[in-house]
Coordinates of N, CA and C in Angstrom, one line a residue:
M12 N 151.4 98.6 142.0 CA 151.5 97.8 141.1 C 150.5 96.5 141.2
I13 N 150.7 96.1 140.0 CA 149.6 94.7 139.8 C 149.9 93.2 140.7
V14 N 149.3 93.0 141.2 CA 150.0 91.5 141.8 C 149.1 90.1 141.4
Q15 N 147.5 90.7 140.9 CA 147.3 89.5 140.3 C 147.7 88.6 139.4
F16 N 148.7 89.2 138.7 CA 149.4 88.4 137.6 C 150.6 87.6 137.9
S17 N 150.6 87.1 138.8 CA 151.7 86.4 139.2 C 151.6 84.7 138.5
G18 N 151.0 84.8 137.6 CA 151.3 83.2 137.1 C 152.5 83.7 136.1
S19 N 153.2 84.6 136.0 CA 154.4 84.7 134.7 C 155.1 85.7 136.1
Q20 N 156.5 85.1 136.4 CA 157.2 85.7 137.2 C 158.3 87.1 136.0
K21 N 158.3 86.9 134.8 CA 158.5 88.0 134.1 C 157.9 89.2 134.1
L22 N 156.5 89.0 133.7 CA 155.3 90.3 133.9 C 155.4 90.4 134.9
Q23 N 155.6 89.9 136.3 CA 155.4 90.8 137.3 C 156.9 91.4 137.6
D24 N 157.9 90.8 137.3 CA 158.9 91.9 137.4 C 159.0 92.9 136.2
I25 N 158.2 93.0 135.4 CA 158.1 94.3 134.3 C 157.1 95.2 135.2
L26 N 156.1 94.7 135.3 CA 155.2 95.9 136.3 C 155.5 96.2 137.2
K27 N 156.6 95.8 138.3 CA 157.0 96.1 139.5 C 158.1 97.4 138.9
I28 N 159.3 96.7 138.1 CA 160.4 97.8 137.9 C 159.9 99.0 137.0
I29 N 158.8 98.8 135.8 CA 158.3 99.6 134.9 C 158.2 101.0 135.6
E30 N 157.6 101.0 136.8 CA 157.3 102.2 137.6 C 158.8 103.0 138.2
I31 N 159.7 102.6 138.6 CA 161.1 102.9 138.8 C 161.8 103.1 137.7
E32 N 161.9 102.2 136.7 CA 163.0 102.4 135.6 C 162.0 101.7 134.3
P33 N 161.2 102.9 133.8 CA 160.2 102.9 132.9 C 161.0 101.9 131.5
E34 N 162.3 102.8 131.0 CA 163.1 102.0 130.2 C 164.1 100.5 130.0
N35 N 163.9 100.0 131.3 CA 164.8 99.0 132.1 C 164.8 97.5 130.8
Y36 N 163.3 97.8 130.2 CA 163.0 96.7 129.2 C 162.8 97.1 128.0
S37 N 163.2 96.3 127.0 CA 162.9 97.0 125.6 C 161.4 96.8 125.2
D38 N 161.1 97.4 124.4 CA 159.4 97.4 123.8 C 159.3 95.9 123.5
V39 N 160.1 95.3 122.5 CA 159.9 94.0 121.9 C 159.7 92.9 123.3
E40 N 160.7 93.1 124.4 CA 160.1 92.5 125.8 C 158.9 92.3 126.3
I41 N 158.9 93.5 126.4 CA 157.4 93.9 127.2 C 156.1 93.4 126.6
V42 N 156.3 93.7 124.7 CA 155.1 93.3 124.2 C 155.2 91.7 124.2
Q43 N 156.1 91.0 124.0 CA 156.1 89.8 123.7 C 155.8 89.2 125.1
C44 N 156.1 89.5 126.3 CA 155.8 89.1 127.9 C 154.6 89.0 128.0
V45 N 153.7 90.2 127.6 CA 152.4 90.3 127.6 C 151.6 89.4 126.6
A46 N 152.0 89.5 125.5 CA 151.3 88.6 124.5 C 151.2 87.2 124.9
K47 N 152.6 86.3 125.5 CA 152.5 85.1 126.2 C 151.5 84.9 127.4
F48 N 151.5 85.9 128.1 CA 150.4 85.9 129.5 C 148.9 85.7 128.8
L49 N 148.4 84.8 129.4 CA 146.8 84.4 129.4 C 146.4 85.0 130.6
P50 N 145.4 85.9 130.9 CA 145.2 86.2 131.9 C 143.8 85.6 132.1
S51 N 143.0 84.9 131.2 CA 142.1 84.3 131.3 C 141.5 83.2 130.4
Y52 N 140.9 82.3 130.3 CA 140.6 81.2 129.1 C 139.5 81.8 128.4
N53 N 138.7 82.6 129.1 CA 137.7 83.5 128.3 C 137.8 84.6 127.8
G54 N 137.0 84.8 126.8 CA 137.5 86.0 126.0 C 137.3 87.7 126.5
E55 N 136.5 87.3 127.4 CA 136.0 88.8 128.2 C 136.9 88.5 129.1
G56 N 137.2 88.1 129.7 CA 138.5 87.7 130.9 C 139.6 88.0 130.4
A57 N 140.0 87.6 129.5 CA 141.2 87.9 129.0 C 141.3 89.7 128.4
A58 N 140.2 89.7 128.1 CA 140.3 91.6 127.6 C 140.6 92.1 128.8
K59 N 139.6 92.0 129.5 CA 139.8 92.7 131.1 C 141.4 92.8 131.8
G60 N 141.9 91.4 131.5 CA 143.2 91.3 132.3 C 144.3 92.0 131.5
Y61 N 144.2 91.9 130.0 CA 144.9 92.9 129.3 C 144.8 94.2 129.5
F62 N 143.8 94.5 129.3 CA 143.6 96.2 129.6 C 144.2 96.6 130.7
S63 N 143.9 95.6 132.0 CA 144.3 96.2 133.0 C 145.7 96.1 133.3
I64 N 146.6 95.1 132.9 CA 147.8 95.0 132.6 C 148.4 96.3 131.5
I65 N 147.7 96.1 130.4 CA 148.1 97.5 129.4 C 147.9 99.1 130.0
S66 N 146.9 99.4 131.1 CA 146.9 100.3 131.4 C 147.8 100.9 132.2
H67 N 148.6 100.0 133.2 CA 149.8 100.0 133.8 C 150.9 100.7 133.2
L68 N 151.1 99.7 132.2 CA 152.4 99.7 131.8 C 152.5 100.9 130.9
C69 N 151.2 101.4 129.9 CA 151.4 102.8 129.3 C 151.3 103.9 130.3
Y70 N 150.8 103.8 131.4 CA 151.0 105.3 132.0 C 152.6 105.2 132.2
Y71 N 153.5 104.1 132.3 CA 154.8 104.6 132.5 C 155.4 104.6 131.0
R72 N 154.8 103.6 130.0 CA 155.7 103.7 128.7 C 154.1 103.9 127.5
P73 N 154.1 105.3 127.5 CA 153.2 105.8 126.5 C 153.3 105.0 124.9
D74 N 154.7 105.0 124.9 CA 154.7 104.5 123.1 C 154.8 103.0 123.0
L75 N 154.4 102.4 123.9 CA 153.6 100.8 123.9 C 152.3 101.1 123.3
E76 N 151.3 102.0 123.6 CA 150.1 101.6 123.5 C 149.9 101.1 122.1
F77 N 150.3 101.3 121.0 CA 149.3 100.8 120.0 C 149.7 99.2 120.0
P78 N 151.0 98.8 120.0 CA 151.5 97.6 119.9 C 150.8 96.5 121.2
L79 N 150.4 97.0 122.5 CA 149.9 96.3 123.6 C 148.5 96.6 123.4
M80 N 148.2 97.2 122.7 CA 146.4 97.4 122.4 C 146.1 96.1 121.0
K81 N 147.0 96.0 120.4 CA 146.7 94.9 119.5 C 146.6 93.1 120.3
V82 N 147.3 93.2 121.4 CA 147.2 92.4 122.1 C 146.0 92.3 122.8
A83 N 145.5 93.3 123.1 CA 144.0 93.2 124.1 C 143.0 93.1 123.5
L84 N 143.0 93.6 122.1 CA 142.1 93.1 121.2 C 142.1 92.1 120.6
R85 N 142.9 91.1 120.9 CA 142.8 89.7 120.4 C 141.7 88.4 120.7
P86 N 141.4 88.8 122.2 CA 140.7 87.9 122.6 C 139.4 88.6 122.3
L87 N 139.2 89.8 122.2 CA 137.7 90.3 121.7 C 137.4 90.2 120.4
Y88 N 138.2 90.0 119.5 CA 138.3 89.8 118.0 C 137.5 88.0 117.8
Y89 N 138.3 87.2 118.9 CA 137.8 85.8 118.8 C 136.4 85.6 119.5
L90 N 136.8 86.4 120.5 CA 135.1 86.2 121.3 C 133.9 86.8 120.0
E91 N 134.1 87.9 119.3 CA 133.0 88.3 118.5 C 132.9 87.1 117.0
W92 N 134.0 86.6 116.5 CA 134.3 85.5 115.7 C 133.3 84.4 116.3
K93 N 133.3 84.0 117.5 CA 132.7 82.9 118.2 C 131.1 83.0 118.3
I94 N 130.8 84.2 118.5 CA 129.4 84.5 118.5 C 128.9 84.8 117.0
Q95 N 129.7 85.0 116.2 CA 128.9 84.9 114.8 C 129.0 83.7 114.2
I96 N 129.7 82.7 114.4 CA 129.5 81.1 114.5 C 128.5 81.0 115.0
L97 N 128.0 81.3 116.3 CA 126.9 80.5 116.8 C 126.1 80.9 116.5
L98 N 125.7 82.5 116.2 CA 124.6 82.7 115.8 C 124.1 82.7 114.2
S99 N 125.1 82.2 113.2 CA 125.2 81.5 111.9 C 124.4 80.1 112.3
N100 N 124.8 79.6 113.2 CA 124.4 78.3 113.5 C 123.3 78.1 113.9
G101 N 122.1 79.4 114.1 CA 121.0 79.1 114.7 C 120.9 79.3 116.4
F102 N 122.0 79.5 116.8 CA 121.9 79.8 118.4 C 120.9 81.2 118.8
N103 N 120.5 80.8 119.6 CA 119.3 81.9 120.1 C 119.9 82.4 121.7
F104 N 120.8 83.4 122.1 CA 121.0 83.9 123.3 C 120.1 84.1 124.2
M105 N 118.7 84.5 123.9 CA 117.4 84.9 124.5 C 117.0 83.3 125.3

């Protein structure tokens, strides 16, 4: 079980129970709970946190891979968008 995501008690419960009773929570409950949780305030950290959560959940509930993947990819999309804005304004990363 993943213990680092203690900021959300409901998510913590889902992560614990899914190992024993994978169908205890509905698809909607799981996806909404993961989507509401913010593992980090930076894009890279948030994506890593989401992928960590999702890999655990999808091991027991592979049917949730697509909806949960959309949640995990969102911070990467915003991170790319932010980088493109910086580059278009002449920011130099080097």
